[in-house]
Every structure is written in structure tokens, then in C-alpha cells.
Amino acid sequence: MIDTKDMMIIDALELSNWDRDFVLMLQKGGVTCVHACCGLWENARETLSKVAGWHRFFEEHQDLVMPVKTGEDIETAKAVGKLGIILGAQNTSALEDELGLVSVFNELGVKIMQLTYNNQNLIGSSCYEEVDPGLSRYGKNVIREMNRVGMVIDLSHVGTKTSLDTLALSSRPVAITHANPDWIYPTKRNKSAEVLAALRENKGVLGVCAYPHLINGASTTLEEFCDMISQTVEFMGVDHVGIGTDLTHNMSVDFLAWMRMGRWTHEIDYGAGSKSSPGWPEWPAWFQTPVDFPNIAQGLAARGMTYDEVSKIMGGNWYRFFSEGFKAEKELEKCVSLT
Amino acid sequence: MIDTKDMMIIDALELSNWDRDFVLMLQKGGVTCVHACCGLWENARETLSKVAGWHRFFEEHQDLVMPVKTGEDIETAKAVGKLGIILGAQNTSALEDELGLVSVFNELGVKIMQLTYNNQNLIGSSCYEEVDPGLSRYGKNVIREMNRVGMVIDLSHVGTKTSLDTLALSSRPVAITHANPDWIYPTKRNKSAEVLAALRENKGVLGVCAYPHLINGASTTLEEFCDMISQTVEFMGVDHVGIGTDLTHNMSVDFLAWMRMGRWTHEIDYGAGSKSSPGWPEWPAWFQTPVDFPNIAQGLAARGMTYDEVSKIMGGNWYRFFSEGFKAEKELEKCVSLT
């Protein structure tokens, strides 16, 4: 049995119904830090309300949680035994058409933004659109501005062309917080070897994802999941793979409809689901709640990985990536000139 | 001649057209820190754009200016010879009806909010309304929340009843950043002895104001202005008087219309002006631009004040007040428990 006590376990995306019980489960699972989704289709004004809601959550549960805006915050969370929470949005809808809002939401601690959710937007296009024209003119400006202020670019739901454009343009490493290689689990949401090779070149990190629709459903075994991780590590290198479960604990069916259909359609859209599996999916037996995080570490160890390798995948890589990625470009230059 | 070089000169309100030349004038005048108005009638979304504009200003002129969110930032500004800029709003319109936005705008560095501008709003009422019913139910919650997060309450344009209600309710000192005693210059915008006595009791600070409509116009002499300060100090105590010029350098007539009429009227409203003096007022000869700040210090010294007294009025009092006032309640408790 591998001991996960001293590991920094970081989950690079959860979309769960946050309450005190959920935090306690994460802590029981040994999790140090979670990237929590605080926006899908929300505009700037609506995102302020989401951030305000998080302020309240941080205040009401300050004995258990703390906001994370820097790598040092993650260290502090680990040291004091609190759960660190990184706010992020799975869309750039909060920016509307205003480049200046990148630094504004960055100041509010929205430290990660996925360029597109499931649809084409002002910046680029998604993996579900028929044609992805790549980064728009505004999109290119947003990439440069995110690079400048230290807001992490996430490509998880983003289309191939927009992803490749971003990986070519970004001066800094990029994240795919929650997706898998599509040659192992072929779905639109998973990533091609071309995109993952470009991510590897960019020194980015891929968060392998346990969302049932992105693997083989609830029947996927721990061994199969860890085998996928192992193959991904072979392709990406052990420093460029982390975990992004996409856990959707205790979420309502209403939220599912909002998540998939926002305000953009009056027809049913199944997102990563399908007509035959329209609801929230069942999760595998070995990952029912965040209490089960150590199972993944055990599975990786059972597959022959060393403590260091498991530790990197369970959170060490994300810790390194976020510590750098959340810094403003100016701070990075300072660090370089000091060394 | 009194030497103002080592003084921390702080102007508790300016509503000027900020550009590089204006900053250079402030620095020539020896100013360390200015509270800059970044909102009058703007709602939450619009205020984000204003904040974004300030982010750009800070970036483009980073060799000259820096944002101020804490007392330590003011010290740093003085130490490195930059102009510190505190963002604030002359209204609570940015909060709309959402209590949670207090901490959100506080996080964005909007560290001062005037409860009302010239009209009744969701929180209370202004000095220009016929009836001021005092703080609303929402208003009381906002006061408590501002106290909690360390956002300074400003009562400059606020009506008497709302001001007295606030001074009774606030657990922390309150600011009147720009107004004068109304028994010296009788206008609706200046403050009664009752309000100023309550402010003194509250350990707040009053910024005496050079806006021509709040004194005797451009013909007011430096001696008269300093005589007013002296009388104000006699009433408030030397620790509770500062400067808040309300300087409106280089502002357009269009902005004047926006300032006075916002979107709330289609008729002309003269604000602190009048039908016979509808435009931007002429400023006194001794305060034409911020280069003239030292004139006020000279005038106070000429009136017999000591270096320490002049230093407190020119900025020392605001420095102390803001250093405390910008702290979250939690940080204050920490300071107390450390001493």
C-alpha cells in the first residue's frame, strides 16, 4: 500500500454541489486543492454573483477551506490542513467582448479560464462544433492578456484548431484540466495525439478525467483507468500528467440542463451524454466520492509506478504548474533575473 | 516656509481626467496618494469596465503610479516615489441589490464607497433629496458588510438622517472625504454641526474641500480657506481633519452632465452649481492645479500651525485612517490580539 498522507493531491476540475459535507469528504480523501468551476455560460455580471457566492462559502467554512490564488496558497492549505479552492470558469463568457476584464477577473481570483465551453464563442470554438475556425482576433488578444496576468488557459472542451492555435501562440504552458487521449477512449471531448503532442511541446499538463462519458462508463475498472494513465504518461512524460476528475457530486438534473443547454438552445442537447444516457452518469465503483482519491494512487502503485511518479500525477505536477502559471509575467521575469 | 518634502500628502478625493501630465503635476505638488473616483452612477457591470480602465492606467504608467489597497501600499508609494491611487466610488450603484458584491468590489480594490451620490438609492438618501428617510434595511446590511471587509464608508454627499444612522450603526470609523462645515459655508453639500459632532464621536475623518461651490467660489482666499480649516480643527480635533479637494482637473462639459444628471433626469440639474453658474467652476488662484498643494501647507503654517499639525492635516490623518480602515475586521482582531 502506498502512503498518500504526505502527497499533495490536487483535482484540476470539479463541478460539484459544494457544501460542508462535500468538503469533509474531500479532506477524508486527502485532497489539498481543487479547481472549482464557478461559471459555464454566465456573463460578467452573473459571474460576479458566482464569485460573491464563493466569498460567502469561504467565510462560512473558513475553518475548513481557503481560497487559492498562488502556489504559496496551495502550500499553506497543505500545511494548515485546509482544502484550497481555485476558482475558474469553463468558459470565457465572463469576459464578454472586453479585453480589460481578463485582469479584472484575475484579480477576483478566477485563475483558470477554459477558452470555450461546448459552443463557438467570441474567442474560438469547441470540440462539439462542426467547424472550428481557430482563434479569433479577439481570442488572440485574450491569450496574450491571460499570459500577461497569469491566468491559466484551459483547453479541455476546446476544439482542435483553436487548441492548436493557442498552443502555438501562448508564451506560457497551457492546461487541459480534464480530458483523456482519444485514441484510448474515442469521444469528441477527448484529445487527439496531435493536440497532446503540442501540449507536451508547450510543457503543459493534462488532467486525466474520470467523468464516465470520457472513459468506458461506470464499468471501467480501476486497472483500466490506471492503464490509461500509464499510457498517457508514456506519451506525455511523467511531469505532464495530473488528475482532473470532473466530479459532479450531488448535482441536480436542473443543473445538468443548464450545463448542457445554457440559454443557447430550446432543444435537448446531451453534451458528453447521449439519448440513451441522458442523465448524470453513474460513476465507477472505485470513484464514488472524493473519499476514493487514494484508490487512484493505489491503482497507479499497483501498476508499478514509484512513489515519486504517483505523487507527481496525484498533484505534484499541478502544484508546479499552478505555482508558475498563476504568476504574472512580470513576476516570472523577476524570478528569472534573481536566479 | 514649511518644508513639505517629508510629509505624506494625501488627497481624499479627486475626480479628474487622469493622464500622465496630471500625474506629473501631482508629483510636482508632492502628493503621495489620491483617492480617485471610479464611479458615480455606474452599475456593477459598468464599474467592472471602470476598474479595467484603471488596470490599464496602472500598467501603462507603472513607472509613475501604483494601486493602493492597504496602508503599507501608501508607505511603499512614498518610499519609492510613486503616486499611490486608491479606487473608490461616489455611489453604491455598483452593488446594485446584492450584498455579496461588497466583498467582490473590495477585492477589486474599490476600497471606499460613498453610500449615496446626489439621489436617494437602495441604501439611503442624499443631501439633495427633500426627505431623507435614513438607512434602508439593505443599507444596514451594507454598512455591516463594509465594516466586515474593510471598505471605507464615505458620507460626503449623503443626507443628514442617513449619515446619522450610519454613524450610529458603524462599528468602525467613517469618512467624509470631501465636505466643509455648513456653518462656515452654508450649502446643502456641507455638513451640519450635528453630523460633524457624530463623526468626531465616531473617530472619523473629514476632508475639507476646495471645490469652489463648497467654499466662497474662486474668490476665496488662501487665508479664508485656512481659517476654515483652523475652525474645523477646533471643532473636530487635529486628528480628524484632512484634505479632500474634489479636484476636477481637465474634465469635459459632457462629464459634468453625466455627473449631475446620470440617467435619472431629462431636465438640467445643477448639482452643487446653479443656473447662474452652470459650468465647471473657476478654482481659486492658490489652487489651480495639484502643483499647488504646498500652498495649503504654507497657509496653515502661516496661520500658526506646527509642522506636526500641518503634516496631520495634509495627509497624516488620512494615512492613519486608511491604514486601519482598509483592513478586514478579522485582521484588526489579529492586530489587537498581537499587542
mmCIF file of N, CA, C and O in Angstrom, chain A residues 29-82:
data_model
loop_
_atom_site.group_PDB
_atom_site.id
_atom_site.type_symbol
_atom_site.label_atom_id
_atom_site.label_comp_id
_atom_site.label_asym_id
_atom_site.label_seq_id
_atom_site.Cartn_x
_atom_site.Cartn_y
_atom_site.Cartn_z
ATOM 1 N N GLY A 29 -10.529 12.196 1.740
ATOM 2 C CA GLY A 29 -9.795 11.631 0.608
ATOM 3 C C GLY A 29 -8.375 12.167 0.494
ATOM 4 O O GLY A 29 -7.648 11.804 -0.430
ATOM 5 N N GLY A 30 -7.996 13.057 1.422
ATOM 6 C CA GLY A 30 -6.625 13.574 1.430
ATOM 7 C C GLY A 30 -6.359 14.660 0.409
ATOM 8 O O GLY A 30 -5.196 14.976 0.108
ATOM 9 N N VAL A 31 -7.422 15.284 -0.114
ATOM 10 C CA VAL A 31 -7.249 16.286 -1.171
ATOM 11 C C VAL A 31 -6.790 17.622 -0.571
ATOM 12 O O VAL A 31 -7.353 18.092 0.409
ATOM 13 N N THR A 32 -5.769 18.223 -1.188
ATOM 14 C CA THR A 32 -5.224 19.510 -0.734
ATOM 15 C C THR A 32 -5.871 20.682 -1.453
ATOM 16 O O THR A 32 -6.061 21.745 -0.884
ATOM 17 N N CYS A 33 -6.208 20.480 -2.706
ATOM 18 C CA CYS A 33 -6.620 21.622 -3.527
ATOM 19 C C CYS A 33 -7.498 21.153 -4.679
ATOM 20 O O CYS A 33 -7.229 20.110 -5.290
ATOM 21 N N VAL A 34 -8.543 21.934 -4.948
ATOM 22 C CA VAL A 34 -9.456 21.624 -6.041
ATOM 23 C C VAL A 34 -9.658 22.871 -6.894
ATOM 24 O O VAL A 34 -9.771 23.976 -6.360
ATOM 25 N N HIS A 35 -9.656 22.689 -8.198
ATOM 26 C CA HIS A 35 -10.112 23.756 -9.088
ATOM 27 C C HIS A 35 -11.622 23.613 -9.218
ATOM 28 O O HIS A 35 -12.111 22.628 -9.767
ATOM 29 N N ALA A 36 -12.353 24.586 -8.665
ATOM 30 C CA ALA A 36 -13.810 24.518 -8.660
ATOM 31 C C ALA A 36 -14.365 25.391 -9.769
ATOM 32 O O ALA A 36 -13.975 26.551 -9.921
ATOM 33 N N CYS A 37 -15.289 24.837 -10.503
ATOM 34 C CA CYS A 37 -15.892 25.546 -11.625
ATOM 35 C C CYS A 37 -16.867 26.583 -11.098
ATOM 36 O O CYS A 37 -17.822 26.246 -10.399
ATOM 37 N N CYS A 38 -16.651 27.849 -11.425
ATOM 38 C CA CYS A 38 -17.620 28.866 -10.985
ATOM 39 C C CYS A 38 -18.247 29.584 -12.162
ATOM 40 O O CYS A 38 -18.690 30.717 -12.023
ATOM 41 N N GLY A 39 -18.329 28.915 -13.314
ATOM 42 C CA GLY A 39 -19.028 29.546 -14.419
ATOM 43 C C GLY A 39 -19.032 28.663 -15.653
ATOM 44 O O GLY A 39 -18.038 27.993 -15.968
ATOM 45 N N LEU A 40 -20.176 28.625 -16.339
ATOM 46 C CA LEU A 40 -20.319 27.839 -17.566
ATOM 47 C C LEU A 40 -20.782 28.721 -18.720
ATOM 48 O O LEU A 40 -20.170 28.761 -19.775
ATOM 49 N N TRP A 41 -21.877 29.416 -18.507
ATOM 50 C CA TRP A 41 -22.433 30.273 -19.561
ATOM 51 C C TRP A 41 -22.612 31.698 -19.053
ATOM 52 O O TRP A 41 -23.124 32.553 -19.773
ATOM 53 N N GLU A 42 -22.214 31.953 -17.834
ATOM 54 C CA GLU A 42 -22.512 33.233 -17.180
ATOM 55 C C GLU A 42 -21.768 34.395 -17.837
ATOM 56 O O GLU A 42 -20.610 34.265 -18.215
ATOM 57 N N ASN A 43 -22.435 35.523 -17.936
ATOM 58 C CA ASN A 43 -21.776 36.738 -18.422
ATOM 59 C C ASN A 43 -21.021 37.404 -17.262
ATOM 60 O O ASN A 43 -20.948 36.845 -16.162
ATOM 61 N N ALA A 44 -20.485 38.588 -17.509
ATOM 62 C CA ALA A 44 -19.658 39.254 -16.496
ATOM 63 C C ALA A 44 -20.444 39.479 -15.202
ATOM 64 O O ALA A 44 -19.997 39.117 -14.111
ATOM 65 N N ARG A 45 -21.631 40.047 -15.342
ATOM 66 C CA ARG A 45 -22.418 40.381 -14.159
ATOM 67 C C ARG A 45 -22.782 39.133 -13.365
ATOM 68 O O ARG A 45 -22.703 39.103 -12.132
ATOM 69 N N GLU A 46 -23.196 38.096 -14.092
ATOM 70 C CA GLU A 46 -23.594 36.859 -13.418
ATOM 71 C C GLU A 46 -22.395 36.202 -12.725
ATOM 72 O O GLU A 46 -22.537 35.603 -11.652
ATOM 73 N N THR A 47 -21.220 36.344 -13.340
ATOM 74 C CA THR A 47 -20.030 35.749 -12.732
ATOM 75 C C THR A 47 -19.684 36.452 -11.426
ATOM 76 O O THR A 47 -19.203 35.823 -10.474
ATOM 77 N N LEU A 48 -19.971 37.759 -11.347
ATOM 78 C CA LEU A 48 -19.760 38.458 -10.073
ATOM 79 C C LEU A 48 -20.584 37.808 -8.963
ATOM 80 O O LEU A 48 -20.120 37.649 -7.836
ATOM 81 N N SER A 49 -21.808 37.439 -9.291
ATOM 82 C CA SER A 49 -22.660 36.792 -8.285
ATOM 83 C C SER A 49 -22.092 35.433 -7.886
ATOM 84 O O SER A 49 -22.178 35.034 -6.719
ATOM 85 N N LYS A 50 -21.538 34.716 -8.856
ATOM 86 C CA LYS A 50 -20.928 33.426 -8.538
ATOM 87 C C LYS A 50 -19.726 33.637 -7.607
ATOM 88 O O LYS A 50 -19.558 32.914 -6.622
ATOM 89 N N VAL A 51 -18.892 34.622 -7.931
ATOM 90 C CA VAL A 51 -17.729 34.901 -7.078
ATOM 91 C C VAL A 51 -18.198 35.314 -5.683
ATOM 92 O O VAL A 51 -17.652 34.869 -4.675
ATOM 93 N N ALA A 52 -19.248 36.131 -5.643
ATOM 94 C CA ALA A 52 -19.788 36.563 -4.345
ATOM 95 C C ALA A 52 -20.254 35.344 -3.542
ATOM 96 O O ALA A 52 -20.048 35.272 -2.323
ATOM 97 N N GLY A 53 -20.864 34.387 -4.219
ATOM 98 C CA GLY A 53 -21.299 33.163 -3.546
ATOM 99 C C GLY A 53 -20.101 32.411 -2.956
ATOM 100 O O GLY A 53 -20.167 31.904 -1.833
ATOM 101 N N TRP A 54 -19.016 32.376 -3.717
ATOM 102 C CA TRP A 54 -17.799 31.730 -3.208
ATOM 103 C C TRP A 54 -17.220 32.485 -2.020
ATOM 104 O O TRP A 54 -16.735 31.863 -1.066
ATOM 105 N N HIS A 55 -17.276 33.814 -2.054
ATOM 106 C CA HIS A 55 -16.807 34.582 -0.888
ATOM 107 C C HIS A 55 -17.561 34.149 0.370
ATOM 108 O O HIS A 55 -16.988 33.993 1.439
ATOM 109 N N ARG A 56 -18.845 33.971 0.202
ATOM 110 C CA ARG A 56 -19.664 33.543 1.349
ATOM 111 C C ARG A 56 -19.282 32.153 1.808
ATOM 112 O O ARG A 56 -19.209 31.874 3.007
ATOM 113 N N PHE A 57 -19.050 31.279 0.836
ATOM 114 C CA PHE A 57 -18.660 29.908 1.178
ATOM 115 C C PHE A 57 -17.328 29.912 1.936
ATOM 116 O O PHE A 57 -17.183 29.233 2.956
ATOM 117 N N PHE A 58 -16.365 30.704 1.449
ATOM 118 C CA PHE A 58 -15.061 30.802 2.118
ATOM 119 C C PHE A 58 -15.229 31.326 3.547
ATOM 120 O O PHE A 58 -14.547 30.886 4.462
ATOM 121 N N GLU A 59 -16.127 32.269 3.708
ATOM 122 C CA GLU A 59 -16.352 32.894 5.024
ATOM 123 C C GLU A 59 -17.029 31.910 5.980
ATOM 124 O O GLU A 59 -16.600 31.739 7.123
ATOM 125 N N GLU A 60 -18.059 31.258 5.474
ATOM 126 C CA GLU A 60 -18.855 30.385 6.351
ATOM 127 C C GLU A 60 -18.116 29.111 6.742
ATOM 128 O O GLU A 60 -18.411 28.521 7.782
ATOM 129 N N HIS A 61 -17.186 28.686 5.906
ATOM 130 C CA HIS A 61 -16.460 27.438 6.193
ATOM 131 C C HIS A 61 -14.963 27.701 6.306
ATOM 132 O O HIS A 61 -14.152 26.880 5.889
ATOM 133 N N GLN A 62 -14.624 28.853 6.875
ATOM 134 C CA GLN A 62 -13.210 29.248 6.933
ATOM 135 C C GLN A 62 -12.377 28.322 7.803
ATOM 136 O O GLN A 62 -11.143 28.327 7.709
ATOM 137 N N ASP A 63 -13.033 27.527 8.626
ATOM 138 C CA ASP A 63 -12.271 26.541 9.410
ATOM 139 C C ASP A 63 -11.821 25.367 8.544
ATOM 140 O O ASP A 63 -10.916 24.621 8.926
ATOM 141 N N LEU A 64 -12.438 25.213 7.373
ATOM 142 C CA LEU A 64 -12.143 24.050 6.520
ATOM 143 C C LEU A 64 -11.512 24.393 5.177
ATOM 144 O O LEU A 64 -10.787 23.582 4.614
ATOM 145 N N VAL A 65 -11.846 25.566 4.643
ATOM 146 C CA VAL A 65 -11.412 25.880 3.277
ATOM 147 C C VAL A 65 -10.708 27.226 3.204
ATOM 148 O O VAL A 65 -10.860 28.064 4.090
ATOM 149 N N MET A 66 -9.955 27.424 2.159
ATOM 150 C CA MET A 66 -9.345 28.735 1.896
ATOM 151 C C MET A 66 -9.217 28.948 0.383
ATOM 152 O O MET A 66 -9.016 27.997 -0.380
ATOM 153 N N PRO A 67 -9.337 30.223 -0.042
ATOM 154 C CA PRO A 67 -9.176 30.499 -1.470
ATOM 155 C C PRO A 67 -7.708 30.369 -1.867
ATOM 156 O O PRO A 67 -6.812 30.682 -1.078
ATOM 157 N N VAL A 68 -7.470 29.902 -3.080
ATOM 158 C CA VAL A 68 -6.108 29.765 -3.603
ATOM 159 C C VAL A 68 -5.938 30.646 -4.829
ATOM 160 O O VAL A 68 -6.715 30.541 -5.786
ATOM 161 N N LYS A 69 -4.947 31.517 -4.781
ATOM 162 C CA LYS A 69 -4.605 32.354 -5.936
ATOM 163 C C LYS A 69 -3.147 32.171 -6.354
ATOM 164 O O LYS A 69 -2.729 32.708 -7.378
ATOM 165 N N THR A 70 -2.360 31.481 -5.522
ATOM 166 C CA THR A 70 -0.916 31.328 -5.791
ATOM 167 C C THR A 70 -0.467 29.938 -5.359
ATOM 168 O O THR A 70 -1.166 29.235 -4.617
ATOM 169 N N GLY A 71 0.731 29.587 -5.806
ATOM 170 C CA GLY A 71 1.332 28.334 -5.361
ATOM 171 C C GLY A 71 1.545 28.326 -3.850
ATOM 172 O O GLY A 71 1.350 27.290 -3.196
ATOM 173 N N GLU A 72 1.919 29.474 -3.294
ATOM 174 C CA GLU A 72 2.130 29.546 -1.840
ATOM 175 C C GLU A 72 0.828 29.244 -1.097
ATOM 176 O O GLU A 72 0.845 28.651 -0.016
ATOM 177 N N ASP A 73 -0.289 29.687 -1.677
ATOM 178 C CA ASP A 73 -1.584 29.384 -1.043
ATOM 179 C C ASP A 73 -1.800 27.869 -0.975
ATOM 180 O O ASP A 73 -2.344 27.364 0.012
ATOM 181 N N ILE A 74 -1.386 27.152 -2.014
ATOM 182 C CA ILE A 74 -1.552 25.689 -2.009
ATOM 183 C C ILE A 74 -0.690 25.085 -0.888
ATOM 184 O O ILE A 74 -1.143 24.229 -0.130
ATOM 185 N N GLU A 75 0.544 25.580 -0.783
ATOM 186 C CA GLU A 75 1.424 25.124 0.308
ATOM 187 C C GLU A 75 0.796 25.369 1.664
ATOM 188 O O GLU A 75 0.831 24.513 2.552
ATOM 189 N N THR A 76 0.240 26.592 1.825
ATOM 190 C CA THR A 76 -0.391 26.933 3.102
ATOM 191 C C THR A 76 -1.541 25.981 3.402
ATOM 192 O O THR A 76 -1.673 25.482 4.524
ATOM 193 N N ALA A 77 -2.373 25.732 2.383
ATOM 194 C CA ALA A 77 -3.513 24.831 2.571
ATOM 195 C C ALA A 77 -3.023 23.472 3.083
ATOM 196 O O ALA A 77 -3.566 22.926 4.053
ATOM 197 N N LYS A 78 -1.974 22.975 2.450
ATOM 198 C CA LYS A 78 -1.427 21.677 2.863
ATOM 199 C C LYS A 78 -0.907 21.765 4.310
ATOM 200 O O LYS A 78 -1.183 20.881 5.133
ATOM 201 N N ALA A 79 -0.194 22.859 4.601
ATOM 202 C CA ALA A 79 0.442 22.995 5.918
ATOM 203 C C ALA A 79 -0.582 23.111 7.050
ATOM 204 O O ALA A 79 -0.389 22.534 8.118
ATOM 205 N N VAL A 80 -1.662 23.858 6.800
ATOM 206 C CA VAL A 80 -2.636 24.070 7.888
ATOM 207 C C VAL A 80 -3.793 23.077 7.820
ATOM 208 O O VAL A 80 -4.700 23.116 8.660
ATOM 209 N N GLY A 81 -3.751 22.194 6.831
ATOM 210 C CA GLY A 81 -4.790 21.159 6.762
ATOM 211 C C GLY A 81 -6.150 21.666 6.313
ATOM 212 O O GLY A 81 -7.189 21.124 6.671
ATOM 213 N N LYS A 82 -6.136 22.740 5.503
ATOM 214 C CA LYS A 82 -7.400 23.190 4.910
ATOM 215 C C LYS A 82 -7.467 22.754 3.447
ATOM 216 O O LYS A 82 -6.446 22.438 2.838
#
